Coordinates of C-alpha atoms in Angstrom, one line a residue:
V868 CA 25.5 -16.5 -16.8
R869 CA 24.6 -20.5 -16.0
G870 CA 22.9 -24.1 -17.5
L871 CA 20.5 -25.3 -15.5
C872 CA 21.3 -24.2 -11.7
P873 CA 19.5 -27.3 -8.7
L874 CA 16.8 -25.8 -6.7
K875 CA 17.8 -23.8 -3.3
Q876 CA 19.1 -25.8 0.0
I877 CA 15.8 -26.6 1.6
L878 CA 17.2 -26.7 5.3
H879 CA 17.5 -22.2 4.9
Q880 CA 15.4 -20.9 7.8
K881 CA 13.5 -17.4 7.0
G882 CA 14.8 -14.3 8.7
D883 CA 18.1 -16.4 8.3
N884 CA 20.5 -13.3 6.6
T885 CA 23.1 -16.3 6.1
L886 CA 24.3 -16.8 2.5
I887 CA 23.6 -19.1 0.1
F888 CA 26.4 -20.8 -1.9
E889 CA 25.8 -22.7 -5.2
A890 CA 28.6 -24.4 -7.7
R891 CA 26.6 -27.1 -9.5
F892 CA 26.2 -25.3 -12.6
E893 CA 28.4 -26.0 -16.2
S894 CA 32.4 -24.9 -15.4
G895 CA 31.4 -24.3 -11.1
N896 CA 33.6 -25.4 -8.9
L897 CA 33.3 -24.4 -5.0
Q898 CA 33.7 -26.9 -1.9
K899 CA 33.5 -26.7 0.9
V900 CA 32.3 -22.9 2.5
V901 CA 32.2 -22.9 6.1
K902 CA 30.4 -18.8 8.3
I903 CA 32.8 -17.5 10.7
N904 CA 30.6 -14.5 11.4
E905 CA 27.6 -12.9 10.5
F906 CA 29.8 -10.6 7.7
E907 CA 32.8 -13.7 7.3
Y908 CA 33.1 -16.1 4.6
Q909 CA 35.6 -19.5 4.3
L910 CA 35.5 -21.0 0.8
T911 CA 37.4 -24.2 0.2
L912 CA 37.8 -25.8 -3.7
R913 CA 37.2 -28.4 -5.5
T914 CA 40.1 -30.1 -6.7
D915 CA 40.0 -31.5 -10.0
L916 CA 38.4 -33.9 -10.5
Y917 CA 40.3 -37.6 -9.6
T918 CA 43.2 -35.4 -8.7
S919 CA 44.3 -33.8 -5.1
R920 CA 46.0 -30.7 -6.5
H921 CA 45.3 -28.2 -8.6
T922 CA 43.2 -25.8 -7.0
Q923 CA 42.8 -22.1 -9.1
W924 CA 39.9 -21.5 -11.8
Y925 CA 36.2 -20.5 -8.7
Y926 CA 33.0 -19.7 -10.2
F927 CA 30.5 -20.3 -7.8
Q928 CA 26.6 -18.6 -7.0
V929 CA 25.4 -16.1 -3.6
S930 CA 22.5 -15.3 -2.7
N931 CA 21.3 -15.0 0.2
M932 CA 22.9 -11.0 0.7
Q933 CA 22.3 -7.9 3.1
A934 CA 23.3 -5.1 0.6
G935 CA 25.7 -2.1 1.9
M936 CA 27.7 -5.2 4.4
P937 CA 31.3 -5.4 4.3
Y938 CA 31.4 -9.8 3.7
R939 CA 34.8 -10.8 3.4
F940 CA 35.2 -14.2 2.0
T941 CA 38.6 -16.5 2.0
I942 CA 39.6 -18.8 0.1
V943 CA 41.8 -20.9 1.6
N944 CA 43.6 -24.1 -0.6
F945 CA 44.8 -22.0 -3.4
T946 CA 48.6 -24.3 -3.5
R947 CA 50.5 -22.2 -6.0
R948 CA 53.6 -20.2 -4.6
N949 CA 53.2 -16.8 -6.0
S950 CA 49.3 -15.4 -7.7
L951 CA 48.7 -11.9 -10.4
Y952 CA 46.7 -11.4 -7.0
K953 CA 49.6 -10.3 -5.7
C954 CA 49.4 -7.6 -8.0
G955 CA 46.4 -5.9 -8.3
L956 CA 44.1 -9.2 -9.9
R957 CA 40.7 -8.5 -8.4
P958 CA 38.0 -11.2 -8.2
L959 CA 35.1 -11.2 -11.1
L960 CA 31.6 -10.5 -9.9
Y961 CA 28.2 -10.6 -12.3
S962 CA 25.1 -9.3 -10.2
E963 CA 22.1 -10.6 -11.8
A964 CA 20.6 -6.8 -10.7
D965 CA 23.3 -4.8 -12.6
A966 CA 22.7 -6.8 -15.8
K967 CA 18.7 -6.4 -15.9
K968 CA 18.4 -2.6 -14.8
H969 CA 21.8 -1.4 -16.1
K970 CA 23.1 -4.2 -18.7
V971 CA 26.6 -4.4 -16.6
G972 CA 27.9 -7.6 -16.9
W973 CA 31.0 -8.8 -15.4
R974 CA 33.0 -6.5 -13.6
R975 CA 36.1 -7.3 -11.1
T976 CA 35.7 -6.4 -8.1
G977 CA 36.9 -7.0 -4.2
N978 CA 38.2 -4.6 -1.9
E979 CA 41.2 -5.3 0.8
I980 CA 43.2 -7.9 -2.0
K981 CA 45.3 -10.2 0.1
Y982 CA 47.3 -13.7 -1.5
Y983 CA 49.1 -14.8 2.0
K984 CA 50.7 -18.6 2.4
N985 CA 48.4 -19.5 5.5
N986 CA 49.0 -23.0 8.2
A987 CA 46.5 -25.6 6.4
G988 CA 49.1 -27.1 4.6
Q989 CA 49.6 -31.1 5.2
G990 CA 53.2 -33.1 4.8
R991 CA 55.0 -30.7 2.4
R992 CA 52.4 -29.7 0.1
Q993 CA 51.7 -25.8 1.2
Y994 CA 48.3 -23.6 0.9
F995 CA 47.2 -20.3 -0.2
S996 CA 44.6 -17.9 0.9
L997 CA 42.7 -15.2 -1.1
T998 CA 40.6 -12.8 0.5
W999 CA 39.1 -10.1 -0.6
T1000 CA 36.1 -7.5 0.8
F1001 CA 33.1 -6.9 -0.6
Q1002 CA 29.4 -5.4 -0.5
F1003 CA 26.8 -6.4 -2.6
P1004 CA 24.5 -3.4 -4.1
H1005 CA 21.6 -5.2 -4.2
D1006 CA 19.4 -6.6 -1.1
G1007 CA 18.3 -10.4 -2.4
D1008 CA 20.3 -10.4 -5.3
T1009 CA 21.7 -13.4 -7.0
C1010 CA 25.4 -12.4 -8.0
Y1011 CA 28.4 -15.1 -8.8
F1012 CA 32.0 -14.4 -8.8
A1013 CA 34.4 -15.9 -11.0
H1014 CA 38.8 -15.7 -11.4
C1015 CA 38.2 -15.5 -15.2
Y1016 CA 35.6 -14.3 -17.7
P1017 CA 33.3 -17.3 -17.8
Y1018 CA 33.3 -19.2 -21.2
T1019 CA 31.1 -23.0 -20.9
Y1020 CA 31.3 -25.0 -23.6
S1021 CA 27.6 -24.4 -23.7
K1022 CA 28.3 -20.6 -25.1
L1023 CA 31.1 -22.2 -28.0
Q1024 CA 27.6 -24.8 -29.1
E1025 CA 26.2 -21.1 -29.1
Y1026 CA 28.6 -19.0 -30.9
L1027 CA 29.0 -22.6 -33.4
V1028 CA 25.1 -22.9 -34.4
A1029 CA 25.3 -18.8 -35.5
I1030 CA 27.8 -18.8 -37.2
S1031 CA 26.6 -22.2 -39.0
K1032 CA 23.1 -20.5 -39.7
D1033 CA 24.3 -17.2 -41.2
P1034 CA 24.1 -17.6 -44.8
V1035 CA 27.7 -15.8 -45.6
K1036 CA 30.7 -17.6 -43.0
S1037 CA 28.6 -20.9 -43.1
K1038 CA 30.8 -20.6 -47.0
F1039 CA 33.6 -20.0 -45.7
C1040 CA 33.5 -21.8 -42.6
K1041 CA 32.9 -25.5 -42.5
I1042 CA 31.9 -27.6 -38.8
H1043 CA 33.2 -30.8 -38.4
I1044 CA 33.2 -33.5 -35.7
L1045 CA 36.9 -34.0 -34.4
C1046 CA 36.2 -36.8 -31.9
H1047 CA 34.4 -37.2 -29.0
S1048 CA 35.5 -36.7 -26.0
L1049 CA 35.5 -39.3 -23.0
A1050 CA 32.3 -38.2 -21.2
G1051 CA 31.1 -37.8 -25.3
N1052 CA 31.1 -34.4 -26.1
I1053 CA 31.7 -34.1 -29.7
V1054 CA 34.9 -32.2 -30.0
Y1055 CA 34.2 -29.8 -32.9
V1056 CA 37.2 -28.3 -35.5
L1057 CA 36.5 -25.6 -38.5
T1058 CA 37.8 -25.5 -41.7
I1059 CA 38.1 -21.6 -42.5
T1060 CA 38.8 -20.9 -46.7
T1061 CA 37.5 -18.8 -49.0
P1062 CA 35.7 -21.6 -51.3
R1063 CA 38.1 -22.9 -54.9
Q1064 CA 37.4 -22.0 -58.4
S1065 CA 37.6 -24.5 -60.4
G1066 CA 40.6 -24.5 -62.0
K1067 CA 42.0 -22.0 -60.4
G1068 CA 45.0 -23.6 -57.7
T1069 CA 48.4 -22.3 -56.3
K1070 CA 48.2 -25.0 -52.8
R1071 CA 47.3 -22.7 -50.2
K1072 CA 49.5 -23.3 -46.7
A1073 CA 48.6 -23.7 -43.1
V1074 CA 47.7 -22.3 -39.7
I1075 CA 46.5 -24.5 -36.9
L1076 CA 44.4 -22.7 -34.1
T1077 CA 43.9 -24.9 -30.5
A1078 CA 42.9 -23.5 -27.9
R1079 CA 41.5 -24.7 -24.3
V1080 CA 43.3 -27.2 -23.4
H1081 CA 43.5 -26.3 -19.5
P1082 CA 39.9 -25.3 -18.7
G1083 CA 40.5 -22.6 -16.0
E1084 CA 42.5 -20.5 -18.9
T1085 CA 39.1 -19.4 -19.8
N1086 CA 40.4 -16.4 -21.3
S1087 CA 42.3 -18.6 -24.3
S1088 CA 38.6 -19.3 -25.5
W1089 CA 37.9 -15.2 -25.6
I1090 CA 40.8 -14.4 -28.0
M1091 CA 39.7 -17.5 -29.5
K1092 CA 36.2 -16.3 -29.9
G1093 CA 38.3 -12.3 -30.9
F1094 CA 40.1 -14.9 -34.0
L1095 CA 37.2 -16.1 -35.4
D1096 CA 35.1 -13.7 -35.0
Y1097 CA 37.9 -11.4 -36.8
I1098 CA 38.7 -14.5 -39.8
L1099 CA 35.0 -14.6 -40.3
G1100 CA 34.1 -11.2 -40.6
N1101 CA 33.9 -8.9 -43.5
S1102 CA 37.5 -6.7 -43.7
G1103 CA 39.4 -6.6 -46.6
K1104 CA 41.9 -7.8 -43.9
A1105 CA 40.8 -11.1 -43.8
Q1106 CA 39.4 -12.0 -47.0
L1107 CA 42.8 -11.3 -48.1
L1108 CA 43.9 -14.6 -45.5
R1109 CA 41.1 -16.7 -46.6
D1110 CA 42.2 -16.3 -49.9
N1111 CA 45.5 -17.1 -48.9
F1112 CA 45.6 -19.2 -46.3
V1113 CA 44.0 -22.5 -45.1
F1114 CA 43.0 -22.2 -40.9
K1115 CA 42.2 -25.0 -39.6
V1116 CA 40.9 -24.6 -36.3
V1117 CA 40.2 -26.4 -33.0
P1118 CA 38.8 -24.4 -30.3
M1119 CA 37.7 -26.5 -27.2
L1120 CA 40.3 -29.7 -26.7
N1121 CA 39.1 -30.6 -23.3
P1122 CA 35.5 -29.8 -23.4
D1123 CA 35.0 -32.1 -20.1
G1124 CA 37.7 -30.8 -18.1
V1125 CA 35.2 -27.2 -19.2
I1126 CA 32.2 -28.4 -17.9
V1127 CA 33.1 -30.2 -14.8
G1128 CA 34.9 -26.5 -13.7
N1129 CA 38.4 -28.1 -14.3
H1130 CA 41.8 -26.3 -13.7
R1131 CA 44.0 -27.7 -15.8
C1132 CA 42.1 -31.9 -15.8
S1133 CA 40.9 -33.7 -18.2
L1134 CA 38.5 -36.5 -16.9
T1135 CA 41.4 -39.4 -16.4
G1136 CA 42.8 -36.4 -13.9
Q1137 CA 45.9 -35.4 -16.5
D1138 CA 46.7 -33.0 -18.0
L1139 CA 46.4 -33.2 -21.6
N1140 CA 49.4 -30.3 -23.0
R1141 CA 51.5 -33.5 -21.6
K1142 CA 50.1 -35.2 -23.6
Y1143 CA 51.1 -35.4 -27.2
R1144 CA 53.6 -37.9 -27.4
S1145 CA 50.8 -40.7 -26.6
N1146 CA 49.6 -42.9 -28.5
V1147 CA 46.7 -44.1 -26.5
K1148 CA 43.7 -42.9 -27.3
K1149 CA 41.1 -44.0 -26.0
C1150 CA 42.3 -42.2 -23.2
Y1151 CA 43.1 -38.4 -24.9
P1152 CA 41.2 -38.9 -27.0
S1153 CA 41.2 -34.9 -28.8
I1154 CA 45.3 -34.8 -28.0
W1155 CA 44.9 -38.2 -30.7
Y1156 CA 42.8 -36.8 -33.3
T1157 CA 43.7 -33.6 -33.8
R1158 CA 47.7 -34.9 -34.3
N1159 CA 47.0 -36.8 -36.6
M1160 CA 44.9 -34.4 -37.6
I1161 CA 48.3 -32.0 -38.0
K1162 CA 49.4 -35.5 -39.7
R1163 CA 47.4 -35.1 -42.4
V1164 CA 46.7 -31.1 -43.1
M1165 CA 51.3 -31.4 -43.3
R1166 CA 50.5 -34.5 -46.2
E1167 CA 48.4 -32.0 -48.3
R1168 CA 50.4 -28.8 -47.9
D1169 CA 53.0 -26.6 -45.6
V1170 CA 51.7 -25.0 -42.4
F1171 CA 52.5 -22.1 -42.2
L1172 CA 51.9 -21.5 -38.5
Y1173 CA 50.9 -23.7 -35.3
C1174 CA 49.7 -22.4 -32.2
D1175 CA 48.0 -23.0 -28.6
I1176 CA 46.4 -20.7 -27.0
H1177 CA 46.7 -20.0 -23.1
G1178 CA 46.4 -18.2 -19.9
H1179 CA 48.7 -17.7 -18.1
N1180 CA 47.9 -17.3 -13.8
R1181 CA 52.1 -16.2 -12.9
K1182 CA 52.7 -13.4 -15.6
Q1183 CA 51.6 -10.4 -16.7
N1184 CA 51.0 -8.9 -20.5
V1185 CA 50.3 -11.1 -23.8
F1186 CA 53.7 -13.6 -25.1
M1187 CA 54.4 -16.6 -26.8
Y1188 CA 56.6 -19.7 -26.2
G1189 CA 58.8 -21.1 -29.4
C1190 CA 61.4 -23.2 -29.8
E1191 CA 64.8 -23.1 -30.9
R1192 CA 67.3 -25.5 -31.7
K1193 CA 70.9 -23.9 -30.2
Q1194 CA 72.2 -22.9 -34.1
Q1195 CA 69.1 -22.1 -35.7
A1196 CA 68.9 -21.4 -39.8
K1197 CA 70.4 -17.9 -40.1
A1198 CA 67.2 -17.7 -43.4
P1199 CA 64.9 -15.0 -41.2
Y1200 CA 61.1 -16.7 -42.8
V1201 CA 62.3 -19.5 -40.9
H1202 CA 63.4 -17.7 -37.7
P1203 CA 61.4 -18.8 -34.7
R1204 CA 61.5 -15.6 -33.4
V1205 CA 59.9 -13.4 -35.7
F1206 CA 56.5 -13.9 -35.6
P1207 CA 56.7 -12.8 -32.4
L1208 CA 58.2 -10.2 -33.0
F1209 CA 55.9 -8.7 -35.3
L1210 CA 52.6 -9.1 -33.3
S1211 CA 55.3 -7.0 -31.2
K1212 CA 55.0 -4.1 -33.0
S1213 CA 51.9 -4.5 -34.5
C1214 CA 50.2 -4.3 -30.3
P1215 CA 52.7 -3.2 -28.1
D1216 CA 51.2 -1.9 -25.9
K1217 CA 49.8 -5.7 -24.9
F1218 CA 51.7 -8.2 -26.4
S1219 CA 55.3 -8.6 -25.4
F1220 CA 58.1 -9.5 -26.7
P1221 CA 61.5 -9.2 -23.9
D1222 CA 58.5 -12.4 -22.0
C1223 CA 58.9 -14.5 -24.7
R1224 CA 60.4 -17.5 -23.9
F1225 CA 62.7 -20.0 -27.0
R1226 CA 64.0 -22.6 -25.2
V1227 CA 62.7 -26.6 -25.4
R1228 CA 62.7 -27.8 -21.2
K1229 CA 62.8 -31.4 -21.1
S1230 CA 59.6 -31.0 -19.3
K1231 CA 58.2 -29.4 -22.3
E1232 CA 58.7 -32.6 -24.6
G1233 CA 55.5 -33.5 -24.0
T1234 CA 53.5 -29.8 -25.3
G1235 CA 51.4 -29.4 -28.3
R1236 CA 54.4 -26.7 -29.5
V1237 CA 57.2 -29.0 -28.8
V1238 CA 55.1 -31.6 -30.6
M1239 CA 54.5 -29.9 -33.7
W1240 CA 58.0 -28.7 -33.7
K1241 CA 60.1 -31.9 -34.1
M1242 CA 56.8 -33.5 -36.4
G1243 CA 58.6 -30.3 -39.3
I1244 CA 56.5 -27.4 -38.1
N1245 CA 58.4 -24.6 -37.2
N1246 CA 56.4 -21.5 -36.7
S1247 CA 55.3 -23.7 -33.4
Y1248 CA 54.0 -21.6 -30.7
T1249 CA 52.1 -21.6 -27.2
L1250 CA 50.4 -18.1 -27.0
E1251 CA 49.9 -17.1 -23.9
A1252 CA 47.7 -14.0 -22.0
S1253 CA 47.9 -12.7 -18.8

């Protein structure tokens, strides 16, 4: 569940039943806790580093609990007016005792969940609270709460090591260093395709997939993992895709933000998904190198599809944002609505075509989707998942 954890706070008195909170581990986020009464705690999240905004992602450890007592937790500094917590979303819990005894991992939990505007706003900024009650299943357990299933940079590295050691997968999946982040972390790029037999050669088209530009949208990493599990699998369809396409995959665009537990930004305090037009390589290396890699691929072969994978905090279902001109060409294969329509037909229980949007707004002009489209990739999408 976590990397190395610091030692327990020494201030704790024997016989004191106050909960102990900790978030100083990889991807952790919690800034402050105030004990209101014996079983009630008020929590404040840390904003993205070097910003005063972006509170959504939380991930913290709790210990020294009493089983069966109704604890109430209230996070008091959310800034979004709307939230899926209003529609039935529940916090996630991981219990080390349950994992050990019953092989139970992360699960949605909590009762009496409410998301509401509170009175803590400063100036024109309004704050919103998320509150829930919970009874811990075991005395003296170590538990974790999180906004969405955590997927850390270390977890990605373990996954890539396993691929590189696999005698079959490593033949058609080559892992390279795209660049280093500001903090010196490796940004990986994977090339997945069936190795060429010499003398054979129609040019394969390219498919480019990226994920995790926003660190708090961990669901994008799980979707990326699902895609990689499938495309590296031994099914006939996966083999056919590898034979016919070259897949270029950047599984984690913002490792620094992921490691420090940010929700949206990199270590420059900037939203990297608005920086695809920028030429400042020094500040946004992963974006600069991704765009350059795509330009290089476009010189070598046709790019059939570009898709950047995200998570959405306010809308349900899985859906896509595409790009279309006001006067769209008649040929169906260049129509950007075709691919999302196929997706909705093949998994109607998850993918919602009515939630898809194809307008190019001015505020989105620096996003990967719009920049790649303007570079000439017709099927250029953002995939959003609830």
